[in-house]
Backbone as a ProteinNet text record, in pm:
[ID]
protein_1_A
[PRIMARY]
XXXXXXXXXXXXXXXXXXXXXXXXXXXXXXXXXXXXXXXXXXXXXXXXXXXXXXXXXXXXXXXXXXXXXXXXXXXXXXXXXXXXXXXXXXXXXXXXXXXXXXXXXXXXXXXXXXXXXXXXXXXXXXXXXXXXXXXXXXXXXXXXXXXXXXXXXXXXXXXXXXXXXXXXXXXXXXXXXXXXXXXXXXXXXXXXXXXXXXXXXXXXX
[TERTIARY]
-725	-857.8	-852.9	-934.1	-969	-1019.4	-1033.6	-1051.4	-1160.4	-1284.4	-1414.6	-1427.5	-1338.7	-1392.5	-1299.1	-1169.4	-1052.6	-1137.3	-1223.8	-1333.9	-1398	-1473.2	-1591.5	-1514.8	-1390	-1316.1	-1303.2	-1206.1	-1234.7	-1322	-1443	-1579.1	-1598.4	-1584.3	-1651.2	-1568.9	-1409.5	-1295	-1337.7	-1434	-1438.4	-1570.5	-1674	-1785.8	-1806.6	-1681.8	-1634.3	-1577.3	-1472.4	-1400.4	-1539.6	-1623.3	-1740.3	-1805.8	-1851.1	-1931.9	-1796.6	-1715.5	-1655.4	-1636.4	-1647.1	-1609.2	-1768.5	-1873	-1958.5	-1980.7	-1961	-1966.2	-1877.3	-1686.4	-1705.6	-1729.1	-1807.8	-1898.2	-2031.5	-2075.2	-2132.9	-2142.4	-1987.7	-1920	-1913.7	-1829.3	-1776.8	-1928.7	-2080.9	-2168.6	-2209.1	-2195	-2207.8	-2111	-2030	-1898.4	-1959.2	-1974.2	-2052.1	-2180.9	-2306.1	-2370.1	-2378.1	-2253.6	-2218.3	-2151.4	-2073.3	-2045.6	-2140.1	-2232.2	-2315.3	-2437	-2415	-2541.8	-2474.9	-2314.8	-2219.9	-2264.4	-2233.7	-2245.9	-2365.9	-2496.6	-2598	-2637.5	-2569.8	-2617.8	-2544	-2388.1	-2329.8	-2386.8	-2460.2	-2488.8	-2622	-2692.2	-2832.7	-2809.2	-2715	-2625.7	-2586.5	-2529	-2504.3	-2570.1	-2675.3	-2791.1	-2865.3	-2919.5	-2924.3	-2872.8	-2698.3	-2634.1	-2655.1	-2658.6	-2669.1	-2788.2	-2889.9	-3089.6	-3023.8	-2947.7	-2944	-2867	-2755.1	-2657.6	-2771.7	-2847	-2933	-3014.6	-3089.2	-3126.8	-3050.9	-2929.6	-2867.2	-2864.4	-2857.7	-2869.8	-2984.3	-3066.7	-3226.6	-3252.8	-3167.3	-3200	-3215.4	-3345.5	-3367.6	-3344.7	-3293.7	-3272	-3132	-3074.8	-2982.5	-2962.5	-3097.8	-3117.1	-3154.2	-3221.4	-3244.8	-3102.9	-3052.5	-2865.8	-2785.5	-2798.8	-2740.5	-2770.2	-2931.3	-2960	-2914.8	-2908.7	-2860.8	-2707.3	-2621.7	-2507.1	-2451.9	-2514.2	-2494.1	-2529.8	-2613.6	-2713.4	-2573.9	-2562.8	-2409.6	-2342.9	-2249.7	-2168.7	-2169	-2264.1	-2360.3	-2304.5	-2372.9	-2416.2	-2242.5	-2146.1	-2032.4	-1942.9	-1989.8	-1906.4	-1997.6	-2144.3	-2183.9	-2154.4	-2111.7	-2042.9	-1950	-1828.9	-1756.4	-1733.3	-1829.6	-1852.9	-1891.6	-1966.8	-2020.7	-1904.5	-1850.9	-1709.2	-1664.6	-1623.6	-1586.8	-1620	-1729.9	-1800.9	-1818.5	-1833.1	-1837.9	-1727.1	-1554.6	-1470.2	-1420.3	-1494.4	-1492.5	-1543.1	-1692.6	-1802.8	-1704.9	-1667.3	-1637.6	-1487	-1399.4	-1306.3	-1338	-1404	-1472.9	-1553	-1583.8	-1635.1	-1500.4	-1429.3	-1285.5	-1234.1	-1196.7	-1128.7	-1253.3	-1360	-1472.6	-1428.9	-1403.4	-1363.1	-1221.9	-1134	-1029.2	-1035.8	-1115.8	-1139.4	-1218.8	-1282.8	-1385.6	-1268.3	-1163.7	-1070	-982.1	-890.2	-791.5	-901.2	-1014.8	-1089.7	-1097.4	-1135.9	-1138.7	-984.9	-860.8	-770	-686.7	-751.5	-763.4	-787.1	-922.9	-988.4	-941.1	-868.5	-818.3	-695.1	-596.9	-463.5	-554.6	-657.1	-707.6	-743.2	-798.3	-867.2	-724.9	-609.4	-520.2	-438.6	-455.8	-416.2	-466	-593.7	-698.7	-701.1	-695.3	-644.3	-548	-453	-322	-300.6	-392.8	-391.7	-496.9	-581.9	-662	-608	-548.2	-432.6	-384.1	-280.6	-194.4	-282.2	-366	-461.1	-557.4	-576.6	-625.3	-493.5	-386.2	-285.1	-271.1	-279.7	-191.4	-335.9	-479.3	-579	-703.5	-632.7	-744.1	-681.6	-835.9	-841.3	-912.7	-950.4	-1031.8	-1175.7	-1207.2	-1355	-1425.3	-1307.8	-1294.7	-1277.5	-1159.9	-1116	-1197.1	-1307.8	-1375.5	-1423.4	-1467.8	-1534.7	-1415.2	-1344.8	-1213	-1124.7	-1132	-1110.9	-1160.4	-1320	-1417.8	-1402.4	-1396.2	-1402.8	-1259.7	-1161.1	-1020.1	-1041.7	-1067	-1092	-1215.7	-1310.3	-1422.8	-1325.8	-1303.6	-1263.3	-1179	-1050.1	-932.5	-1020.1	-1102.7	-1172.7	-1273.2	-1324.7	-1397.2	-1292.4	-1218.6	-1126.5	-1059	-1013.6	-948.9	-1030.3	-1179.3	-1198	-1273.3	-1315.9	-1300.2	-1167.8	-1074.9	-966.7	-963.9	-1000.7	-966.6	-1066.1	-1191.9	-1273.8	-1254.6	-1193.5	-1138.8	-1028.6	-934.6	-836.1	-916.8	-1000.7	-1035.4	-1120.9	-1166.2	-1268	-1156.4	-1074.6	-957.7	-885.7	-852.9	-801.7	-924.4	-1023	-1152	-1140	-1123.7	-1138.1	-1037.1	-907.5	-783.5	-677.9	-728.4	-700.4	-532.8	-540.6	-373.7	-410.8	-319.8	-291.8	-302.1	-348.9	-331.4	-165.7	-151.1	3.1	50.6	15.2	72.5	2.2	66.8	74.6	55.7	98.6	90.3	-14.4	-76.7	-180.1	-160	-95.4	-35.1	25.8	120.3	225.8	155.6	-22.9	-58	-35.8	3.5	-0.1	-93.6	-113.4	-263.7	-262.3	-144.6	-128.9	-103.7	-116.2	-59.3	-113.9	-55.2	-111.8	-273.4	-330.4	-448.2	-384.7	-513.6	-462	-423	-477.7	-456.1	-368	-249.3	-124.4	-30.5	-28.2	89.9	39.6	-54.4	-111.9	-30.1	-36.7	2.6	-71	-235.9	-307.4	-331.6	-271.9	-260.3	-172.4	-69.4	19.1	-53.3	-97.1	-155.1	-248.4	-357.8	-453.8	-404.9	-308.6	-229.9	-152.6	-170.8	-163	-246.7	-298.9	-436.1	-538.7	-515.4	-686.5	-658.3	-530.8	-510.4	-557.3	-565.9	-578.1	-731.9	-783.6	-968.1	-994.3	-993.5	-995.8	-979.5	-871.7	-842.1	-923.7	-965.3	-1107.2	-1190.2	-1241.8	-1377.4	-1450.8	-1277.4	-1271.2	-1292.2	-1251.4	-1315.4	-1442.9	-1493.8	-1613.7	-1687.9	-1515.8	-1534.4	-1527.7	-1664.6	-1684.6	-1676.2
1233.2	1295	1433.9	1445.6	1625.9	1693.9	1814.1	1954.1	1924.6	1879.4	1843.4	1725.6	1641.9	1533.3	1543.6	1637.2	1684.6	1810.2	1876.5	1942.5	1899.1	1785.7	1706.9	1631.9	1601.7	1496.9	1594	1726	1816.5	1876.7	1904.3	1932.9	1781.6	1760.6	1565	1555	1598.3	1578.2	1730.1	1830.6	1926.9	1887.6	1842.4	1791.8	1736.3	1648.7	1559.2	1597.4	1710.2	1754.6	1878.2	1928.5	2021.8	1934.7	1752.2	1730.8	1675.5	1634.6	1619.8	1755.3	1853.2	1978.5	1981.8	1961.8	1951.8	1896.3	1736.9	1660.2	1672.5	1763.7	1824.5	1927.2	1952.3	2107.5	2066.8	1938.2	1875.4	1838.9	1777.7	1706.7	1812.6	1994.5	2060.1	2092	2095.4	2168.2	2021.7	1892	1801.6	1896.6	1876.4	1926.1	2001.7	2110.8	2230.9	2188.1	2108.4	2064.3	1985	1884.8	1822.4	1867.5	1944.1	2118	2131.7	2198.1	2270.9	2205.2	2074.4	1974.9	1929.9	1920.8	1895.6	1981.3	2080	2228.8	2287.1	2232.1	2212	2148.7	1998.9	1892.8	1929.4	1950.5	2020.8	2110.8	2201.4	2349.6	2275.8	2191.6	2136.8	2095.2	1967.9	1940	2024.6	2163.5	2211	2308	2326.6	2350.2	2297.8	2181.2	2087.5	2100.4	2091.7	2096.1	2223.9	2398.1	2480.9	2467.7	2381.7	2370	2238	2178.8	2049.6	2156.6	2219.5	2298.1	2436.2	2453	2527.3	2459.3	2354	2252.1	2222.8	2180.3	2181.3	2250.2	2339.6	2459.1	2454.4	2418.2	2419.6	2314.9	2224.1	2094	2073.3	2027.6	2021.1	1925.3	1763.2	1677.2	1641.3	1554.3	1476.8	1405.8	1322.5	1236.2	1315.1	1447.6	1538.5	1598.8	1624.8	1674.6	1558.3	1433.9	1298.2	1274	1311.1	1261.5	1388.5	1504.9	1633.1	1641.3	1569.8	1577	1464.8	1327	1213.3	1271.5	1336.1	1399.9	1489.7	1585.8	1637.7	1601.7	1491.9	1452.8	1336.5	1290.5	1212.9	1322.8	1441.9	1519.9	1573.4	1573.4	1639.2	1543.5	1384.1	1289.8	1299.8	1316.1	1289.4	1479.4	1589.4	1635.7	1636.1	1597.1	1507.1	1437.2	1304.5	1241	1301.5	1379.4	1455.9	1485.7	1591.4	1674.8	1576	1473.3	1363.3	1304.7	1281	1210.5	1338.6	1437.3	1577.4	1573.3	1537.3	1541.6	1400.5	1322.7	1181.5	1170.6	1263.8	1242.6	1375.7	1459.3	1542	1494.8	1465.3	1355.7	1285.2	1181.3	1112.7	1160.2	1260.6	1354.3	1431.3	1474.8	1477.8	1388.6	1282.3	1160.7	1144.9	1211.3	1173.3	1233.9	1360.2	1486.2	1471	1436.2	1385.8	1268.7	1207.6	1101.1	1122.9	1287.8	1298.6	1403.6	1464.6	1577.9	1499.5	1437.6	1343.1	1292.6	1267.3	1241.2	1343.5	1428.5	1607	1619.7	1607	1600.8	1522	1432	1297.9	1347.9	1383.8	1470.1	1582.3	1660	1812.5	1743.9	1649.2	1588.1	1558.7	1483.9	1419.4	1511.2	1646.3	1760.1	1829.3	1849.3	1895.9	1871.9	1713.6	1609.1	1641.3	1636.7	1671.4	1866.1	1888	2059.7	2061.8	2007.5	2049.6	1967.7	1862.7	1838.3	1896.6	1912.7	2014.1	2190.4	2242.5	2348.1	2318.6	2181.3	2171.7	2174.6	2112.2	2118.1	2226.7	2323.7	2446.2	2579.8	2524.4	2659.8	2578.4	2478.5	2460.4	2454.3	2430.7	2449.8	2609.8	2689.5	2801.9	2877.4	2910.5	3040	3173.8	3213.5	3397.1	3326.9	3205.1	3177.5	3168.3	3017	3000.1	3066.2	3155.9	3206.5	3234.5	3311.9	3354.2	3268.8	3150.2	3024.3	2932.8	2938	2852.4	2922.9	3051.2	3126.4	3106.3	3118.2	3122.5	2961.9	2877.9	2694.3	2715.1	2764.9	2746.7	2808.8	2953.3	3001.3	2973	2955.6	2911.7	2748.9	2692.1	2550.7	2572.8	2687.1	2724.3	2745.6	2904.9	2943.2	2928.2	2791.2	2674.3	2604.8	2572.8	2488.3	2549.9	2684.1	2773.4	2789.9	2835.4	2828.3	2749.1	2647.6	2481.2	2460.7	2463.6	2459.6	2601.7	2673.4	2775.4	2750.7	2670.5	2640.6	2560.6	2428.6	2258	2361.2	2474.9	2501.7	2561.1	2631.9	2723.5	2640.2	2540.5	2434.9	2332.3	2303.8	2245.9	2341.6	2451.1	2538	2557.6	2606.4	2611.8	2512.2	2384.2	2230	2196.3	2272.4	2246.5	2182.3	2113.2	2024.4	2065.6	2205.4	2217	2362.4	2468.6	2605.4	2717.5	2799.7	2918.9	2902.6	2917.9	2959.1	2819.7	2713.9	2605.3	2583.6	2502.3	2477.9	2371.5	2279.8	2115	2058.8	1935.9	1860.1	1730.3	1665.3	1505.1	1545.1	1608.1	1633.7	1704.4	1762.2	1837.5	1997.3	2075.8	2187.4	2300.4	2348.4	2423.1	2552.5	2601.8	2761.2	2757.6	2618.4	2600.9	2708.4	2754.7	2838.8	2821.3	2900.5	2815.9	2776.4	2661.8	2619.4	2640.5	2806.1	2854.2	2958.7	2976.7	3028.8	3073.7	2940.4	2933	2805.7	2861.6	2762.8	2847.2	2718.8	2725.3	2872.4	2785.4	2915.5	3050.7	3065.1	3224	3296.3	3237.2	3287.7	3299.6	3187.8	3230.3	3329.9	3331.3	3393.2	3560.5	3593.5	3752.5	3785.8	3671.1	3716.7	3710.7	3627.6	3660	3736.4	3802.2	3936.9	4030.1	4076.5	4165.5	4166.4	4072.4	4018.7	4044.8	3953.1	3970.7	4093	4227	4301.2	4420.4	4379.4	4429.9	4485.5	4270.8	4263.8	4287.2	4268.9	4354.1	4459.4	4581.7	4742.4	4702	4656.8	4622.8	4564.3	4503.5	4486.1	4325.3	4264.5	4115.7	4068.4	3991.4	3876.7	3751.2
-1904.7	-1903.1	-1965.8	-2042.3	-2084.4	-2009.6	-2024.3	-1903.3	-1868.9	-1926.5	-1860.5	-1770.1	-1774.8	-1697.7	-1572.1	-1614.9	-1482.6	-1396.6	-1446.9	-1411.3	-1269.6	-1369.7	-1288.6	-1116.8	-1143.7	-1113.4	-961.5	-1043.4	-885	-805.6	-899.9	-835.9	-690.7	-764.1	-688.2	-556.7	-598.3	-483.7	-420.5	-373.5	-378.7	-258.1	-309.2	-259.1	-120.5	-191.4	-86.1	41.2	48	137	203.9	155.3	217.9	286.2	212.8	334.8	429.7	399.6	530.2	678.1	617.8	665.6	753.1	681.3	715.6	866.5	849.7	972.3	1072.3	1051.8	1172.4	1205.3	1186.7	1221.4	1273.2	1260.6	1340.5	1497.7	1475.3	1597.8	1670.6	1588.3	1669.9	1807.1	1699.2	1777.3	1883.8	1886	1954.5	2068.1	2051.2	2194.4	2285.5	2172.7	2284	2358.4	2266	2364.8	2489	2473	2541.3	2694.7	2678.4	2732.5	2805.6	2780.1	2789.3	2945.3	2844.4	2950.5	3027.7	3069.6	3182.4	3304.8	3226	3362.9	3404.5	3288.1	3346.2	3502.4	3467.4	3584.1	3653.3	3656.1	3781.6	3860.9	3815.5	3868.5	3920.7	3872.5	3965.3	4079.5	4036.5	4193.2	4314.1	4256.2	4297.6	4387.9	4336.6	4347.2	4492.1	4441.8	4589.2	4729.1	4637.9	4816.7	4867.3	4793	4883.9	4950.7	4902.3	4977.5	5070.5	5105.3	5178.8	5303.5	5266.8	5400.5	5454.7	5347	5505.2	5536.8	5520.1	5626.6	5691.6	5685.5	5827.8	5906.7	5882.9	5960.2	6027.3	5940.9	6062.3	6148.6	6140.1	6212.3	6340	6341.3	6477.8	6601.6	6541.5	6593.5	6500.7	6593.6	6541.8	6458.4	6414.5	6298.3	6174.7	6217.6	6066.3	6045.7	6149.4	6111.4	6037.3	6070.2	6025.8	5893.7	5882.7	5703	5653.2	5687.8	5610.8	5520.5	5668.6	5653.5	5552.9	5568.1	5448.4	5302.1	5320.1	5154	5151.2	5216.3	5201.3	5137.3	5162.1	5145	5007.5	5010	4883.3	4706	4785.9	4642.5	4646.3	4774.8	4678.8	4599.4	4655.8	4569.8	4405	4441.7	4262.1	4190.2	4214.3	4160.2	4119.2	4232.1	4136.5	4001.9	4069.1	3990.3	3834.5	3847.2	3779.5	3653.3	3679.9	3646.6	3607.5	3651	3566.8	3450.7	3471.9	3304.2	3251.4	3284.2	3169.2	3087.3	3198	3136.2	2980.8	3021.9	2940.6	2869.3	2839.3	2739.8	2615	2692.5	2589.4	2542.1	2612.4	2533.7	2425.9	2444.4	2357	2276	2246	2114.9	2066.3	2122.6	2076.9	2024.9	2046.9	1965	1872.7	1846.4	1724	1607.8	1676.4	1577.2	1513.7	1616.6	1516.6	1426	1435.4	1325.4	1179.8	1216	1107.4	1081	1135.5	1083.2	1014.9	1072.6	961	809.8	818.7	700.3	614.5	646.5	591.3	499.9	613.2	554.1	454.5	463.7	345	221.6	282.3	135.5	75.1	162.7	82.9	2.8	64.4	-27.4	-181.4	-168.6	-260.8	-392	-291.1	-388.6	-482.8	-362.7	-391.1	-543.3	-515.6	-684	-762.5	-754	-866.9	-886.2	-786.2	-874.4	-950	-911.4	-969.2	-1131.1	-1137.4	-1282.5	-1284.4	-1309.7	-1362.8	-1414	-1305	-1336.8	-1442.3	-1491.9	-1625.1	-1711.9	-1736.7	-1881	-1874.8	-1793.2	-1796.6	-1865.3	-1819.8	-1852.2	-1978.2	-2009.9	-2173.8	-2279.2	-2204.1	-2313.4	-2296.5	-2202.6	-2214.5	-2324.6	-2329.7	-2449.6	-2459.6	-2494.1	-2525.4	-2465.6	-2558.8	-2517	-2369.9	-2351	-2193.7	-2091.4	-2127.8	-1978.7	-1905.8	-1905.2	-1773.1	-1716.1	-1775.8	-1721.4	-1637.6	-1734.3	-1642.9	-1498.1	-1541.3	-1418.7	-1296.4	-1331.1	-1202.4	-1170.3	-1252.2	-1175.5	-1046.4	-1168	-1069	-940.7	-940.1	-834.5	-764	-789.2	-664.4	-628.1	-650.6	-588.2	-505.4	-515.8	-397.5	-307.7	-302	-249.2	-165	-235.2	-89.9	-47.2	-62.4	-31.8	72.7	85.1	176.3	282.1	235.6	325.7	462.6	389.5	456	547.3	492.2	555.2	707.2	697.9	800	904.3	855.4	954	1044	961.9	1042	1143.5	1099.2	1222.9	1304.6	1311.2	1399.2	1523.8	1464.3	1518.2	1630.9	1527	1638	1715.8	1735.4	1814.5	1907.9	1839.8	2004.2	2097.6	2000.3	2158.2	2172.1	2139.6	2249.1	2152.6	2030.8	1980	1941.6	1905.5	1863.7	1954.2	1971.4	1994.1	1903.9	1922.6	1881.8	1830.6	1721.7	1660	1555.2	1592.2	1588.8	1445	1348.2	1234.1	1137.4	1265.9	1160.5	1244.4	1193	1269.9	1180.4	1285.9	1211.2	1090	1090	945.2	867.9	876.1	781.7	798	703.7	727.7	752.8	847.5	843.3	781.4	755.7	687.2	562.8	492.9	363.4	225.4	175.6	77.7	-27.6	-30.3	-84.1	-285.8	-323.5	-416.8	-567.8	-574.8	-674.3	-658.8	-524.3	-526	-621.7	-627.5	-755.3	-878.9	-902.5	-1006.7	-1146.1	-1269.9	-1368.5	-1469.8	-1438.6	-1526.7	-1542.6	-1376.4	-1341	-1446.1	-1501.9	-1588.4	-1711.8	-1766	-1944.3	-1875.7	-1768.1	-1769.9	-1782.1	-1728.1	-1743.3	-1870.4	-1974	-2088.2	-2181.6	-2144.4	-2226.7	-2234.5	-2093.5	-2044.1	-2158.4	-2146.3	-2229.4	-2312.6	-2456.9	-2548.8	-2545.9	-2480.7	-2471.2	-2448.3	-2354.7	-2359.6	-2489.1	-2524.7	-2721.3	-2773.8	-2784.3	-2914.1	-2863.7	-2738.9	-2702.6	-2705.8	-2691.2	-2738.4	-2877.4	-2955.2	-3116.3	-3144.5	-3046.1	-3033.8	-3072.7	-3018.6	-3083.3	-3017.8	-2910.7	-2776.5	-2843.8
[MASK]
+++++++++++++++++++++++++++++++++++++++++++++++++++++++++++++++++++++++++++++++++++++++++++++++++++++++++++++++++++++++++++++++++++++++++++++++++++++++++++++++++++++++++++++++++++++++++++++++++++++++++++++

């Protein structure tokens, strides 16, 4: 392929990995709501039983102490209960997120290929004309790409998914250098500024 269609090729593998990035950033705000409406219904529950234990307290017969004390005991098994499916629903949006994250990471290997040929036929075909154009493609694509990538970690470190410090996630690396590190074109491009610069002082764009 020539530089335009190795272009297009990483734009596309580029696209791809944002909407993936996208959907978990989706999932991540599912979690939290999910979260959110747990400790809701807990705290209603909870709610209840402190209005059920001062009725007991007021009870005036035995049978209003009897239904007080069952409702009691009722609402501390469905808190429980409760706390429980909070803990299962948000699991299960966890195992969502890792399924839409390993996809993400699918996609950055994929982008990764396609940068890196794109890199070779950028360092062996830029020129005076190009460079600034080829510059800005190379670098905006790391540049989303990086920082896509810092989001998927930060998103998995909020829900537990890996730790603060920790590095790999299923053999992928999360600190990996972004992709125009050690790219090829960085090199012609530092010999060539010079050059453009020259003729420009001469007055030749």
């Amino acid at each position: 392929m020539d530089k335009q269609q190795l272009k297009i090729e990483a734009s596309t593998r580029l696209e791809e990995l944002l909407t993936k990035a996208e959907a978990a950033k989706v999932v991540d705000g599912q979690i939290e709501a999910t979260k959110l409406d747990g400790v809701k219904k807990v705290e209603a529950l909870s709610v209840q039983l402190v209005d059920v234990n001062e009725a007991l307290k007021g009870a005036g017969t035995i049978e209003i102490a009897r239904q007080a004390k069952n409702t009691i005991d009722s609402l501390k098994d469905d808190i429980e209960l409760q706390k429980s499916l909070n803990t299962n629903n948000v699991e299960s949006k966890k195992t969502e997120l890792n399924t839409v994250v390993t996809e993400f990471f699918d996609a950055y290997k994929a982008l990764k290929t396609s940068y890196t040929a794109l890199d070779t036929e950028v360092a062996l075909t830029i020129n005076i004309r190009s460079l600034d154009e080829d510059e800005q493609t190379m670098r905006n694509i790391s540049f989303e790409a990086e920082n896509a990538l810092r989001e998927i970690k930060n998103i998995l470190i909020k829900h537990g998914v890996i730790k603060q410090g920790e590095h790999l996630y299923k053999s992928f690396h999360l600190n990996q250098a972004p992709l125009d590190a050690y790219a090829k074109y960085v090199n012609v491009l530092t010999e060539l500024k010079p050059t453009k610069a020259n003729l420009a002082s001469q007055g030749i764009k």
